[in-house]
Amino acid sequence: MKLRSDNVTKGAERAPNRSLFYAMGYTKEELDRPLIGVVSAHSEIVPGHYHLDKIADAVKAGIRMAGGTPVLIPAIGVCDGIAMGHIGMKYSLASRELIADSVETMTMAHQLDGLVLVPNCDKIVPGMVMAAVRMNVPAVVCSGGPMLAGKYDGQEVSLSKMFEAVGAYKAGIIDGCKLEECEQGVCPGCGSCAGMYTANSMNCLCEAIGIALPGNGTIPAVSNKRTMLAKYAGMAIMELVKKDIKARDIINEKSISNALACDMALGCSSNSVLHLLAIANEAGVELDLNLFNKMSEKVPNLCHLAPAGDTHIQDLDAAGGIRAVQNELLSVGLIDGTALTVTGKTVAENIEGAHILDTNSIRPISNPYSATGGIQILWGNIAQNGCVVKRSAVAPEMLCHEGPARVFNSEDEAIDAIYNGKIVDGDVVVIRYEGPKGGPGMREMLNPTSALAGMKLDKTVALITDGRFSGASRGASIGHVSPEAADGGNIALIEEGDIIAIDIPGASINVKVSDEVLAERRAKYVAPEPNVKSGWLVRYARAVSGADKGAVMK
């Protein structure tokens, strides 16, 4: 079998290349085997990545057991929780492109035969998958697994509760002692934060799309089964290399549709929209926002994991995991069971015998939380190219809402107003110039949404932005408004006090101002100075597409 790595290991002409491998202690026998990149995002700054050295070691063991030579290479990763609420968050989404480019660089420069991708957190997972699909190499994702839920006030909690506790503290609902109790108890150990936030959404969707082994999305980080899964991932990549099964054989129109269906059933983070659009773009699959609503119309929401409900990823795992969710969907023809996966088997073969073990964590298809999916796309004169809301995390009374606009040109201005009690029942908070170009980097805004929730305003106040929200956000939090303010979108023309009408079931969002008035405002509009004037984010702002296209690089 001709291997890609033959370009660096075979023939007299490659003696210089081999000599550099020997400098690192590789043997002739190791260079005669397929070279498998183990792309690890291990670091000591991200809780989800803190233990990935152990996961990568287990992957390497699996590769060796199956006759390959593992080659460890690094990847960067931003912790969105630590980056939240300051300039650091401008780098998070943008880092997805750096990660994809760096994985491509290391793979192509060293001619690796296959990849086991070892990420865990928000942008690292899609960034690595984008690279694998772009290069179309054999690849398996093996994430680090979810954190266990923490304890606070006698309840199981996760990170979203911590951010909401800050809002409660600012509103005088809890004191400093309770705030510290939450701070000490909410994150009990390593792993991706325990709710259906972006990291866990993407790890579950990797399983649903077929690029990860069953269990990838839900087995807890601290479980012995996670270590076993990593070894099996190492074995699986060797089979893919042997059979020449590449990333695009697995990620294609059929499997992306399956991922969309699972997204709706699980109630994933709104960020999953950005990442699925970006992955589809790399795979050459046509995907637009209309398809999300079409899927939402027919796929019911089966899970209400935190922040939408009080269950966590460990509960989803105990209830049967993604396989049980897929089996419910397959039973009524909502996913395609013939799609190929990294096990070498089809989806239908992988989920045979799976069933729901706890109907509190996974509702049966006959009794869903809602008949529609967890994500909804809205359109209107505010968002002519669309915007996104995690419908499953919106209180019923906020599905339709009208209220006066409270306009802010940055997240910082908005959070200051919220913390100082300037937002009241009925308001619609508008945060603009936080999009992919305008931010730049489309900051995630967990601070304002969780502050509103902590102040008990999440059922009376809506928030719309051309930025985005954390998967930990709940309430009528509507993001990804496109076109963004910095790209001439109408969100830039909204004025304080304008009435905004939101109809989530009707998929509409409008400012109740005539086209003529909007045209008059546009004629007088003066764009503000860019938020960032130095560093690589300036290049990013010039090259990035709109959120409706996945915020990919042009």
CSV table of N, CA and C in Angstrom, one decimal, residues 140-143 203-204 206-208 210-219 226 228-237 240 322-323 341-344 350:
chain,number,residue,atom,x,y,z
A,140,VAL,N,-9.9,10.5,12.9
A,140,VAL,CA,-10.8,10.2,14.0
A,140,VAL,C,-10.7,11.2,15.0
A,141,VAL,N,-11.8,11.7,15.5
A,141,VAL,CA,-11.9,12.7,16.6
A,141,VAL,C,-12.0,11.9,17.9
A,142,CYS,N,-11.1,12.2,18.9
A,142,CYS,CA,-11.3,11.6,20.2
A,142,CYS,C,-11.2,12.7,21.2
A,143,SER,N,-12.3,13.2,21.7
A,143,SER,CA,-12.3,14.3,22.6
A,143,SER,C,-11.9,13.9,24.0
A,203,ASN,N,-18.7,18.0,20.4
A,203,ASN,CA,-18.2,16.6,20.7
A,203,ASN,C,-19.4,15.6,20.4
A,204,CYS,N,-20.6,15.9,20.8
A,204,CYS,CA,-21.7,15.1,20.5
A,204,CYS,C,-22.0,15.0,19.0
A,206,CYS,N,-19.8,15.5,16.6
A,206,CYS,CA,-18.8,14.7,15.9
A,206,CYS,C,-19.2,13.2,15.9
A,207,GLU,N,-19.8,12.8,17.0
A,207,GLU,CA,-20.3,11.4,17.1
A,207,GLU,C,-21.4,11.2,16.1
A,208,ALA,N,-22.3,12.2,16.1
A,208,ALA,CA,-23.5,12.1,15.2
A,208,ALA,C,-23.1,12.1,13.7
A,210,GLY,N,-20.3,11.1,12.5
A,210,GLY,CA,-19.6,9.8,12.2
A,210,GLY,C,-18.1,9.9,12.2
A,211,ILE,N,-17.5,11.1,12.6
A,211,ILE,CA,-16.1,11.3,12.6
A,211,ILE,C,-15.5,10.9,13.9
A,212,ALA,N,-16.3,10.5,14.9
A,212,ALA,CA,-15.8,10.1,16.2
A,212,ALA,C,-16.5,8.7,16.6
A,213,LEU,N,-15.9,8.0,17.4
A,213,LEU,CA,-16.5,6.7,17.9
A,213,LEU,C,-17.7,6.9,18.8
A,214,PRO,N,-18.6,6.0,18.9
A,214,PRO,CA,-19.7,6.1,19.8
A,214,PRO,C,-19.2,6.3,21.2
A,215,GLY,N,-19.8,7.2,21.9
A,215,GLY,CA,-19.4,7.5,23.3
A,215,GLY,C,-18.5,8.8,23.4
A,216,ASN,N,-18.0,9.2,22.2
A,216,ASN,CA,-17.1,10.4,22.2
A,216,ASN,C,-17.8,11.6,22.9
A,217,GLY,N,-19.1,11.8,22.6
A,217,GLY,CA,-19.7,13.1,23.1
A,217,GLY,C,-20.1,13.1,24.6
A,218,THR,N,-20.2,11.9,25.2
A,218,THR,CA,-20.8,11.8,26.5
A,218,THR,C,-20.0,11.1,27.6
A,219,ILE,N,-19.1,10.2,27.3
A,219,ILE,CA,-18.4,9.5,28.4
A,219,ILE,C,-17.6,10.6,29.2
A,226,ARG,N,-13.3,6.5,29.1
A,226,ARG,CA,-12.7,7.5,28.2
A,226,ARG,C,-11.3,7.1,27.8
A,228,MET,N,-10.3,4.0,27.6
A,228,MET,CA,-10.5,2.9,26.6
A,228,MET,C,-10.9,3.4,25.3
A,229,LEU,N,-11.8,4.4,25.3
A,229,LEU,CA,-12.2,5.0,24.0
A,229,LEU,C,-11.0,5.6,23.2
A,230,ALA,N,-10.1,6.2,23.9
A,230,ALA,CA,-8.9,6.8,23.3
A,230,ALA,C,-8.1,5.7,22.6
A,231,LYS,N,-7.9,4.5,23.3
A,231,LYS,CA,-7.2,3.4,22.7
A,231,LYS,C,-7.9,2.9,21.5
A,232,TYR,N,-9.2,2.8,21.6
A,232,TYR,CA,-9.9,2.3,20.4
A,232,TYR,C,-9.8,3.3,19.2
A,233,ALA,N,-9.8,4.6,19.6
A,233,ALA,CA,-9.6,5.6,18.5
A,233,ALA,C,-8.3,5.4,17.8
A,234,GLY,N,-7.2,5.1,18.6
A,234,GLY,CA,-5.9,4.8,18.0
A,234,GLY,C,-6.0,3.5,17.1
A,235,MET,N,-6.7,2.5,17.5
A,235,MET,CA,-6.9,1.3,16.6
A,235,MET,C,-7.7,1.6,15.4
A,236,ALA,N,-8.8,2.5,15.6
A,236,ALA,CA,-9.7,2.8,14.5
A,236,ALA,C,-9.0,3.5,13.3
A,237,ILE,N,-8.1,4.4,13.7
A,237,ILE,CA,-7.4,5.2,12.6
A,237,ILE,C,-6.6,4.3,11.7
A,240,LEU,N,-8.8,2.8,9.2
A,240,LEU,CA,-9.2,3.7,8.2
A,240,LEU,C,-8.1,3.9,7.1
A,322,ILE,N,-25.6,9.4,22.8
A,322,ILE,CA,-26.0,9.9,21.4
A,322,ILE,C,-26.6,8.7,20.7
A,323,ARG,N,-26.1,7.5,20.9
A,323,ARG,CA,-26.7,6.3,20.2
A,323,ARG,C,-28.2,6.2,20.5
A,341,THR,N,-19.3,5.6,9.1
A,341,THR,CA,-18.7,6.2,10.3
A,341,THR,C,-17.3,5.7,10.4
A,342,VAL,N,-16.5,6.3,11.4
A,342,VAL,CA,-15.1,5.9,11.6
A,342,VAL,C,-15.0,4.5,12.2
A,343,THR,N,-16.0,3.8,12.6
A,343,THR,CA,-16.0,2.4,13.0
A,343,THR,C,-15.8,1.5,11.8
A,344,GLY,N,-16.0,2.1,10.6
A,344,GLY,CA,-16.1,1.3,9.4
A,344,GLY,C,-17.5,0.7,9.2
A,350,ASN,N,-24.0,0.9,14.1
A,350,ASN,CA,-23.4,1.4,15.4
A,350,ASN,C,-24.4,1.5,16.5
